[in-house]
Tab-separated table of C-alpha atoms and ligand atoms in Angstrom:
chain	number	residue	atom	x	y	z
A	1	UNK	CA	-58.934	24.446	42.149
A	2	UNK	CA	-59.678	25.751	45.527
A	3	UNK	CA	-56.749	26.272	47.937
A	4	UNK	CA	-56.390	24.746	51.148
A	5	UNK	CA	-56.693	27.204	54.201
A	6	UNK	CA	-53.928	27.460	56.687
A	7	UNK	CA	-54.687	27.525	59.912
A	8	UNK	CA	-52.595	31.006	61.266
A	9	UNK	CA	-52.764	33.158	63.999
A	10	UNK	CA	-50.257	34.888	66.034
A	11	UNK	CA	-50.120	32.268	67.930
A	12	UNK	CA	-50.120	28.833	66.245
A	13	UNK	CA	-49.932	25.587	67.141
A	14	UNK	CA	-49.870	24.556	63.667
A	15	UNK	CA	-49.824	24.933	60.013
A	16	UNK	CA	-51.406	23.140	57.638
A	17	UNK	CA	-50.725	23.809	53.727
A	18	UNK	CA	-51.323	22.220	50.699
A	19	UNK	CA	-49.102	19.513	49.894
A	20	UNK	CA	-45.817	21.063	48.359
A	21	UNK	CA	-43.594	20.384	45.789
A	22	UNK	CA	-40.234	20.375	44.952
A	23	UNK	CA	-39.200	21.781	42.088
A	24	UNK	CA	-35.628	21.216	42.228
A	25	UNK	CA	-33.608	17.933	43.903
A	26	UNK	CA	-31.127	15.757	43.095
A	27	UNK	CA	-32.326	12.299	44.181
A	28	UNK	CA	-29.148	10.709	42.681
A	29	UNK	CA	-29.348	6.173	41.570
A	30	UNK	CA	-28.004	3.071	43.166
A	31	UNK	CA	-28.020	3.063	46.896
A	32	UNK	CA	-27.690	6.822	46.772
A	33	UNK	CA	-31.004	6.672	45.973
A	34	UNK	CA	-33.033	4.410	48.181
A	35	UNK	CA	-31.509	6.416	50.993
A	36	UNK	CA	-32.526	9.618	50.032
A	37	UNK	CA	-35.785	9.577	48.228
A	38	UNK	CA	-38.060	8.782	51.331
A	39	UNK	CA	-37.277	12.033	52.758
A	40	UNK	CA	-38.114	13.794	49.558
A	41	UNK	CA	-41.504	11.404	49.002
A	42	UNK	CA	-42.112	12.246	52.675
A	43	UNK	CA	-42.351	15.926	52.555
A	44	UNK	CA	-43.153	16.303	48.707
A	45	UNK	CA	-45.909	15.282	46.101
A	46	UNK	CA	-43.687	15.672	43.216
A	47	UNK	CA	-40.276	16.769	42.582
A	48	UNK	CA	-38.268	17.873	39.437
A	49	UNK	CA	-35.629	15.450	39.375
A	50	UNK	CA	-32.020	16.435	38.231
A	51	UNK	CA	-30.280	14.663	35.313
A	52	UNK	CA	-27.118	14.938	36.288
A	53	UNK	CA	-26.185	11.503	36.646
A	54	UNK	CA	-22.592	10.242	36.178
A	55	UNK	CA	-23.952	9.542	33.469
A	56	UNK	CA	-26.474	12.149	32.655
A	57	UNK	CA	-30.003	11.733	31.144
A	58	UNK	CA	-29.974	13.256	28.134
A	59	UNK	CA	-32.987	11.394	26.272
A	60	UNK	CA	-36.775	10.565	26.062
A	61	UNK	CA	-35.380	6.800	26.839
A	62	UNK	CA	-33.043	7.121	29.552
A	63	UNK	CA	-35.226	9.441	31.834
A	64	UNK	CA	-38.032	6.706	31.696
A	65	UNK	CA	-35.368	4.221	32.711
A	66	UNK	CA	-34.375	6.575	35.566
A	67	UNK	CA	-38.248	6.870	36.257
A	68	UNK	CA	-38.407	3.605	36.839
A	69	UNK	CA	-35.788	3.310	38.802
A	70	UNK	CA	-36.888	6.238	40.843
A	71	UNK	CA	-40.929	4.036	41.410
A	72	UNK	CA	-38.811	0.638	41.848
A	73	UNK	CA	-37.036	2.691	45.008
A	74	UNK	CA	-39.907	3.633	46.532
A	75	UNK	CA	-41.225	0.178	46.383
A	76	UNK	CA	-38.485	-0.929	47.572
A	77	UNK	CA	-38.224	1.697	50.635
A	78	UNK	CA	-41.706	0.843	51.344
A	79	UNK	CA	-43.131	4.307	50.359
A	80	UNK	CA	-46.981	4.231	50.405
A	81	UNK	CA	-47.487	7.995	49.892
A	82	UNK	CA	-48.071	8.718	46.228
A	83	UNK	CA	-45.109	10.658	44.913
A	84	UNK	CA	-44.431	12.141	41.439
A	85	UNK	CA	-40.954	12.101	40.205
A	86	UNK	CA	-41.046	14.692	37.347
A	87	UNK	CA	-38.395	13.892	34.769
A	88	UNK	CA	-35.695	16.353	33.296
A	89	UNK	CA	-33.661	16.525	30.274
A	90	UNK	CA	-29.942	17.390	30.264
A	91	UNK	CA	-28.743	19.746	27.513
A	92	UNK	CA	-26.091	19.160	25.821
A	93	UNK	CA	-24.668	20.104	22.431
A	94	UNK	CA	-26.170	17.206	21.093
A	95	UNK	CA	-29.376	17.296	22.155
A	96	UNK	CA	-32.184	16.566	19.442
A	97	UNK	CA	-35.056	18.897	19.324
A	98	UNK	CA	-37.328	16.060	18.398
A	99	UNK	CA	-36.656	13.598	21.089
A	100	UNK	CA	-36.749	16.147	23.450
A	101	UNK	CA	-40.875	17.459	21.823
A	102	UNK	CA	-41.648	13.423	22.096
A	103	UNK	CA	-40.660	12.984	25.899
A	104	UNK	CA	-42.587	16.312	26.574
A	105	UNK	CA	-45.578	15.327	24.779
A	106	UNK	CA	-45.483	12.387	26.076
A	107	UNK	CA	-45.409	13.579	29.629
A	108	UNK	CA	-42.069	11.967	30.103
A	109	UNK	CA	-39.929	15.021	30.601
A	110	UNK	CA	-41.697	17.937	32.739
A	111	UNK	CA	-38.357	20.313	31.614
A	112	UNK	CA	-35.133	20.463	30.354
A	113	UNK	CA	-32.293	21.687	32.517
A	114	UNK	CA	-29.358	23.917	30.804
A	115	UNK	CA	-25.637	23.168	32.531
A	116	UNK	CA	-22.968	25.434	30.941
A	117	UNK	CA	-20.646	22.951	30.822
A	118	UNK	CA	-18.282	21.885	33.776
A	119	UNK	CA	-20.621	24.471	36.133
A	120	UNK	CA	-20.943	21.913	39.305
A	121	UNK	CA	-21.260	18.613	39.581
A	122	UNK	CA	-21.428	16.340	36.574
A	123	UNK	CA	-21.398	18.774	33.983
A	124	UNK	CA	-19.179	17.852	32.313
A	125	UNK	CA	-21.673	16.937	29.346
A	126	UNK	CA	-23.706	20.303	29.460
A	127	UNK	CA	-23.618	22.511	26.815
A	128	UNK	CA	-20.590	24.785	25.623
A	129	UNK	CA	-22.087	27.252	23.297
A	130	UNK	CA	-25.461	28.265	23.615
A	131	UNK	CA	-25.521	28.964	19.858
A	132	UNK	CA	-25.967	24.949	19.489
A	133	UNK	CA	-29.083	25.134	21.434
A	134	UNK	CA	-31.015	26.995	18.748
A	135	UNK	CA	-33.283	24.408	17.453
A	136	UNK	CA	-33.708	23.389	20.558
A	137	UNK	CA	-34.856	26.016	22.223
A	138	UNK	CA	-36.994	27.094	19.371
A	139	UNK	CA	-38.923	23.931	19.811
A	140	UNK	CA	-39.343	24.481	23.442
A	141	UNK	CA	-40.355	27.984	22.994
A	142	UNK	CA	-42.752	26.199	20.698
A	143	UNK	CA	-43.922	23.435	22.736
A	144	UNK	CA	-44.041	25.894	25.841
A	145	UNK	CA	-41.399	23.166	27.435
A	146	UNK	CA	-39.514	25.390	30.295
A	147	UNK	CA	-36.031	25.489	30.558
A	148	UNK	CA	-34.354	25.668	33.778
A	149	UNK	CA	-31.031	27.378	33.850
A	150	UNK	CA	-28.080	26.594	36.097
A	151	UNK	CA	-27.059	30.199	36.008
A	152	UNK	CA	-23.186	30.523	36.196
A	153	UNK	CA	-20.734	31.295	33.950
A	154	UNK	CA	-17.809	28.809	34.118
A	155	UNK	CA	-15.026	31.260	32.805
A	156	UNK	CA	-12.273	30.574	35.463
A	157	UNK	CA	-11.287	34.165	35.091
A	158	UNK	CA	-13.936	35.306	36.714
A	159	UNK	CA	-14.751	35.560	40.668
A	160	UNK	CA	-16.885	32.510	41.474
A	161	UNK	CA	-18.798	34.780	43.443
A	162	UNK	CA	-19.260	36.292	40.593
A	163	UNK	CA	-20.507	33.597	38.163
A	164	UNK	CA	-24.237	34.418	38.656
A	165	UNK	CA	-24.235	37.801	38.336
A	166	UNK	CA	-21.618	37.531	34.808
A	167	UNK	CA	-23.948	34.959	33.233
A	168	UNK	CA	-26.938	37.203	34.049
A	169	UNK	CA	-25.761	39.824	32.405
A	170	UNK	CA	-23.819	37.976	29.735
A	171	UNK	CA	-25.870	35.014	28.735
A	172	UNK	CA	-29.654	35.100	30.404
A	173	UNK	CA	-30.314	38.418	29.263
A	174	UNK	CA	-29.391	37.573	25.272
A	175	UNK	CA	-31.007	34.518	25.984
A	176	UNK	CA	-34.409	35.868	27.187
A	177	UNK	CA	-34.553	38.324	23.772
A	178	UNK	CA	-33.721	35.986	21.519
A	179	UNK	CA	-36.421	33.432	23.073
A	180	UNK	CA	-38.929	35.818	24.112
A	181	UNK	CA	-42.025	33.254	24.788
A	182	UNK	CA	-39.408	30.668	26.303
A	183	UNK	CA	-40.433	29.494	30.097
A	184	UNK	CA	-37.303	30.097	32.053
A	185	UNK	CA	-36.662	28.973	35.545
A	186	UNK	CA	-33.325	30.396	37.096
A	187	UNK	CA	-32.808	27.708	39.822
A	188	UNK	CA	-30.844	28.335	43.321
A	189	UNK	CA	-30.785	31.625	42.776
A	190	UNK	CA	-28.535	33.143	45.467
A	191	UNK	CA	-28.145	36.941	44.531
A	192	UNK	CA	-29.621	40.233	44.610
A	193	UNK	CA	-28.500	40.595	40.811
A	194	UNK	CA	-30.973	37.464	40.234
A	195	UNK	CA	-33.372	38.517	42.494
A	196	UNK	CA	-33.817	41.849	41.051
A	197	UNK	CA	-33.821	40.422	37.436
A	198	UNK	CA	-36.086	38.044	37.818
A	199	UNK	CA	-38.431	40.701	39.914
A	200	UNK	CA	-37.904	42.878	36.340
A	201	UNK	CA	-39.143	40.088	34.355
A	202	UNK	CA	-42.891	40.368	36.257
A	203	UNK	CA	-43.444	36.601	35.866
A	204	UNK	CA	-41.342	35.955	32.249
A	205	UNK	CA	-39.015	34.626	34.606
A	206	UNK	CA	-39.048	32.416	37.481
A	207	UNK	CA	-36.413	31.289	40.435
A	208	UNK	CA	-36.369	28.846	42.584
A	209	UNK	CA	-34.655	29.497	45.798
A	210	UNK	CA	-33.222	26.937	48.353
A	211	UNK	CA	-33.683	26.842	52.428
A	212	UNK	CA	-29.720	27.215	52.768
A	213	UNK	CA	-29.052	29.824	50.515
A	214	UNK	CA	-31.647	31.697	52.845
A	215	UNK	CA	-30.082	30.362	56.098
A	216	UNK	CA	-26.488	30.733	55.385
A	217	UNK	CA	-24.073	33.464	54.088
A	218	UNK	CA	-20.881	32.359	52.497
A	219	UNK	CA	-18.625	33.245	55.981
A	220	UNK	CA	-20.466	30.107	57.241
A	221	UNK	CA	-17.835	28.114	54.556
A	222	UNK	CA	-14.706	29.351	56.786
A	223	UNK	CA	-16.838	29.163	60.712
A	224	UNK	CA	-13.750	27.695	62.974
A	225	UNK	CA	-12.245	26.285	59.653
A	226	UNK	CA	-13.680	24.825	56.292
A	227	UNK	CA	-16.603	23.839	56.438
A	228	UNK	CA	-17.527	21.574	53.539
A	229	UNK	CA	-21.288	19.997	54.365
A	230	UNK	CA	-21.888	23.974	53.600
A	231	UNK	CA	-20.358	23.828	50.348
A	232	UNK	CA	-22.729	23.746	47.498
A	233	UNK	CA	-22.686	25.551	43.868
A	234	UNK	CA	-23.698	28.194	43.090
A	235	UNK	CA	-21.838	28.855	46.422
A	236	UNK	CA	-23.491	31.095	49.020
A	237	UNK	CA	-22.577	35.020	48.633
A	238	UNK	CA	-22.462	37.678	51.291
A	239	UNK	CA	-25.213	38.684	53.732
A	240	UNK	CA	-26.925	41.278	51.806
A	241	UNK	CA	-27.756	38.802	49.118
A	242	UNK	CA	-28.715	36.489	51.935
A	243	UNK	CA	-31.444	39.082	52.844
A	244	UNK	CA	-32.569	39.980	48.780
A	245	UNK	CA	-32.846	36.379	49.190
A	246	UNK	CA	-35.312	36.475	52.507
A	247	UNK	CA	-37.303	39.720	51.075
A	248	UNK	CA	-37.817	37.555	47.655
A	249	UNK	CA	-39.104	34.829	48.937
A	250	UNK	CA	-41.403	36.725	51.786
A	251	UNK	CA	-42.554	39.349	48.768
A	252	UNK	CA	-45.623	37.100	47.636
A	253	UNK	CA	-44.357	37.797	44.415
A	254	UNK	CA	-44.868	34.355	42.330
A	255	UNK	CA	-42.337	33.929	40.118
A	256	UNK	CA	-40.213	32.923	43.345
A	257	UNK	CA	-40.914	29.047	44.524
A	258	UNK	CA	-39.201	26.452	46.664
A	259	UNK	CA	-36.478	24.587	45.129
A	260	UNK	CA	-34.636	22.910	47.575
A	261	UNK	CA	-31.634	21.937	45.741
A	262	UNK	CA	-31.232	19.058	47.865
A	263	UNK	CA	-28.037	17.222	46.267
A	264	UNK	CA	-26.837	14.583	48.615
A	265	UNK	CA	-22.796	13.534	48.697
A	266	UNK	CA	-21.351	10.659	51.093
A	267	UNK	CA	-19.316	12.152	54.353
A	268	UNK	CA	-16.471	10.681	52.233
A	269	UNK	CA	-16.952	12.596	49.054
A	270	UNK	CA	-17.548	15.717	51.020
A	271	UNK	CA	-14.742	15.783	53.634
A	272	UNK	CA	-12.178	15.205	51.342
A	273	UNK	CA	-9.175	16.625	48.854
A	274	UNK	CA	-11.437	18.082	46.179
A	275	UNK	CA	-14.735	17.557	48.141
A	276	UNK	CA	-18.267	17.632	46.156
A	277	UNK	CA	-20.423	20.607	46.322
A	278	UNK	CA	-23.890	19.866	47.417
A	279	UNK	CA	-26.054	20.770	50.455
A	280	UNK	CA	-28.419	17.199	51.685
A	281	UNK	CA	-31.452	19.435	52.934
A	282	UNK	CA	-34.398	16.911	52.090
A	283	UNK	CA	-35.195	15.267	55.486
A	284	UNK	CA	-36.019	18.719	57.085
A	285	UNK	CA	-36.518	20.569	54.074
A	286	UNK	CA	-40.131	22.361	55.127
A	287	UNK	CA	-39.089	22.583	59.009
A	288	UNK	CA	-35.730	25.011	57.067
A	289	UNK	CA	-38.252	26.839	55.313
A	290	UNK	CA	-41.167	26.808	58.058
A	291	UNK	CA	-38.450	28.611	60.033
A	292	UNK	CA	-37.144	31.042	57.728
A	293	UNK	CA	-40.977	32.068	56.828
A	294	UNK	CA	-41.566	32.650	60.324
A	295	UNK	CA	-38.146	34.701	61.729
A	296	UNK	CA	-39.519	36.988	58.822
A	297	UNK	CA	-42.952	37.127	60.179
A	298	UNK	CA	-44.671	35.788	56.904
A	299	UNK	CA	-45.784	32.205	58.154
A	300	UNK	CA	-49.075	32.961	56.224
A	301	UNK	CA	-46.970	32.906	52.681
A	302	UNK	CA	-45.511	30.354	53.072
A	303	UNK	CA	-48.309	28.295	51.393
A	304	UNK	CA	-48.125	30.055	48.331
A	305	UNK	CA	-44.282	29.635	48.038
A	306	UNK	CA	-44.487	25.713	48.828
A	307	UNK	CA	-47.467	24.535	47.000
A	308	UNK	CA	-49.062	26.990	44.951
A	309	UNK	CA	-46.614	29.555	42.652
A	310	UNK	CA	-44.592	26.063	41.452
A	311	UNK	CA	-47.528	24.360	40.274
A	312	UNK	CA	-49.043	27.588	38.497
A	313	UNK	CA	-45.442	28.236	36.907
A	314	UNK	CA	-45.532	24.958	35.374
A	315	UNK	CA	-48.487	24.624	34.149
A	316	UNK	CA	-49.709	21.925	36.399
A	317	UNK	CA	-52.533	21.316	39.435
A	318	UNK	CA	-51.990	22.207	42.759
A	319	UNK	CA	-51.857	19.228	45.004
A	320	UNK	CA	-54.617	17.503	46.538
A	321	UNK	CA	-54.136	17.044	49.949
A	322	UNK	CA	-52.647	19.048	52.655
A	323	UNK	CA	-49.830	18.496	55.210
A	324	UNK	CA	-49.672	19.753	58.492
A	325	UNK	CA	-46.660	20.796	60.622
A	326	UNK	CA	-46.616	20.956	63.637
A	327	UNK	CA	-44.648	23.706	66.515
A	328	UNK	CA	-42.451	21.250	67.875
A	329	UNK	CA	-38.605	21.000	68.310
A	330	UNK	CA	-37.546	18.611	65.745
A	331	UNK	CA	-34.098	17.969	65.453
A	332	UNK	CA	-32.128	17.694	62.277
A	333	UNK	CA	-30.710	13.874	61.809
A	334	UNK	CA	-27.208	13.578	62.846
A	335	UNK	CA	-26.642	11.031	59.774
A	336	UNK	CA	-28.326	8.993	57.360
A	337	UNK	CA	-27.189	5.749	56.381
A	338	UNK	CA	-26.677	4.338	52.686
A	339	UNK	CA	-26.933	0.305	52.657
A	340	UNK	CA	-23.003	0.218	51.738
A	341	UNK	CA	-22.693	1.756	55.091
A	342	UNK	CA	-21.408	5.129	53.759
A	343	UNK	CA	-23.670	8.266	55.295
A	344	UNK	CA	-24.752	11.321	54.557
A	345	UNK	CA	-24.541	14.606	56.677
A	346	UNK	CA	-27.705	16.977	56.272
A	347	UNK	CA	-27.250	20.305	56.494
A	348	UNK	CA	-27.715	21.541	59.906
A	349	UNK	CA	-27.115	17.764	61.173
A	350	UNK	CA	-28.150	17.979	65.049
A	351	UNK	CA	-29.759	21.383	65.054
A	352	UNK	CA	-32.593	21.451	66.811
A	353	UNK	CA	-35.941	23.601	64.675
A	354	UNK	CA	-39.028	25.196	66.237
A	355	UNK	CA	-41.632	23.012	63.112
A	356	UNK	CA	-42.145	19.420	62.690
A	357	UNK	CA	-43.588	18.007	59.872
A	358	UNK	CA	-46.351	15.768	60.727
A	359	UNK	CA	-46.950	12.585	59.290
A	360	UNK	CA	-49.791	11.381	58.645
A	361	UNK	CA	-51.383	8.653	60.716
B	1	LIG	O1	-24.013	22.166	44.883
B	1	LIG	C1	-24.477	21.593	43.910
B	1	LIG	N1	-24.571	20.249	43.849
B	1	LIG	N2	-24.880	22.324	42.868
B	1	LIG	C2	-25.269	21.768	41.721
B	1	LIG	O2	-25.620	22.477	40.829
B	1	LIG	C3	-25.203	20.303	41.545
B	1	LIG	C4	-25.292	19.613	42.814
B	1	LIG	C5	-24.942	18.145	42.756
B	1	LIG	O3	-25.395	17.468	41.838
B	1	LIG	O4	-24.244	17.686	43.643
B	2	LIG	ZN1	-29.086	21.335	41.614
């Protein structure tokens, strides 16, 4: 398929790409939902959808259900764009190998996504000794089924800045040569110990990285007191992983694509006694990127991290289609509303960006 052309020069007006994808969001159910998907169906063409449910979707049967749910949303939120959920299946020690080969085959499931258990939110479920996965993962090494890792240890004796780094070392590595034709995707990846691991792997490997963890460092969790709407897991680290972070995802290199890791709590859930870890980034999720491309003075990759490397990872066509943003200030919402009358602060909530995304006519 022939890639779109992006109109860049030193000076430009504006950008237009080939529609992107997301390859990593929560878009959550209920009213949850139907708040925050227009902002991902907005921006994206498709999206790998999280299973981590309160109750998570662990089968061939329960993601269609959350499918459907997902298309009855967008009805109902009066979303004409087309839009792709892509369905994932949550490990857990119970997991059948055969269900999970069906729902693949079947184009049902697009992945599977591995949770040590009790890593972040909802995971409680996941899986608590990789040596149950076996079957499993032989049939998606098999099948050619990726497997997309949340990459922390949960040992509480070690550092949680830490976790990434430890499970690297201690899990992903065994993992990878014991599996050695199994797709991998380490998602939010927020370290230089992940970047330069999966930069070893010369495309065995792939990461997806987020707009925050490339916009903040972890000092921005203590700025003037605790700050928790920039509390997310795996947590941000220091700077200098902030910048392997920036040089990854400016290095053309194509096992790195956007995963915004979008995971949307209510103000009350987040500003509270035991508050949620998430970051809501969807509604300005390619004006966070946009900017971050261009501070690094690689607006002309940016294409290639949004639309193209994802697709070719997977195994799927780029998008038809382009959109176009536009050099613009465009501020961040403030808030958005659920229809309980809960909200929802994005990240960066009133800052004002230098890209709008366009929408189409
Ligand atoms: O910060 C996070 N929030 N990290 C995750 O891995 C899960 C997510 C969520 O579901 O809220
Ligand atoms: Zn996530």
């Amino acid at each position: 398929m022939k890639v779109g052309k992006s109109i860049i020069s030193n000076n430009i007006k504006e950008l237009i790409i080939r529609r992107p994808d997301d390859w990593h969001v929560h878009l959550r159910e209920g009213l949850l939902l139907e708040a925050v998907l227009p902002f991902t169906a907005r921006q994206f063409a498709r999206a790998i959808v999280m299973p981590n449910l309160t109750e998570p979707v662990t089968n061939t049967i329960e993601a269609e259900g959350y499918r459907s749910l997902i298309l009855k949303a967008l009805a109902k939120e009066n979303v004409t764009r087309e839009f792709i959920p892509l369905m994932t299946a949550y490990l857990t020690d119970m997991t059948k190998a055969s269900d999970l080969a069906r729902g693949y085959s079947e184009g049902i499931f697009a992945a599977a996504k591995l949770y040590p258990a009790n890593s972040t939110t909802n995971s409680a479920h996941g899986v608590s000794d990789m040596a149950k996965l076996k079957a499993v993962l032989n049939k998606m090494e098999d099948i050619g089924m990726p497997l997309l890792i949340h990459g922390e240890v949960t040992d509480a004796a070690v550092d949680v800045f830490d976790r990434e780094a430890v499970f690297i070392r201690k899990i992903l590595k065994p993992l990878i040569n014991e599996y050695p034709k199994l797709k991998v995707v380490l998602e939010h990846i927020t370290t230089s110990d992940a970047v330069d691991f999966v930069s070893s792997m010369k495309g065995k490997v792939a990461a997806t990285i987020t707009a925050h963890h490339l916009i903040i460092n972890r000092n921005s969790l203590f700025q003037g007191g605790f700050q928790p709407h920039n509390y997310c897991l795996p947590v941000a680290k220091r700077e200098r992983h902030r910048m392997a972070l920036r040089k990854a995802v400016t290095s053309g290199d194509p096992w790195f694509f956007l995963g915004t890791d979008s995971a949307p709590h209510t103000i009350k859930d987040k500003e509270t006694n035991c508050g949620c870890a998430g970051i809501f980034s969807a509604p300005s999720a390619l004006e966070l990127y946009a900017t971050v491309f261009e501070e690094e003075g690689v607006i002309e990759k940016f294409e290639n991290f949004a639309s193209i490397y994802g697709p070719a990872y997977y195994g799927l066509e780029i998008n038809a289609g382009t959109v176009t943003l536009t050099r613009e200030e465009c501020m961040v919402p403030q808030r958005v509303t659920v229809a309980d009358g809960t909200e929802i602060k994005p990240f960066l909530a009133g800052k004002v960006l230098g890209w709008r995304l366009k929408d189409k006519p």
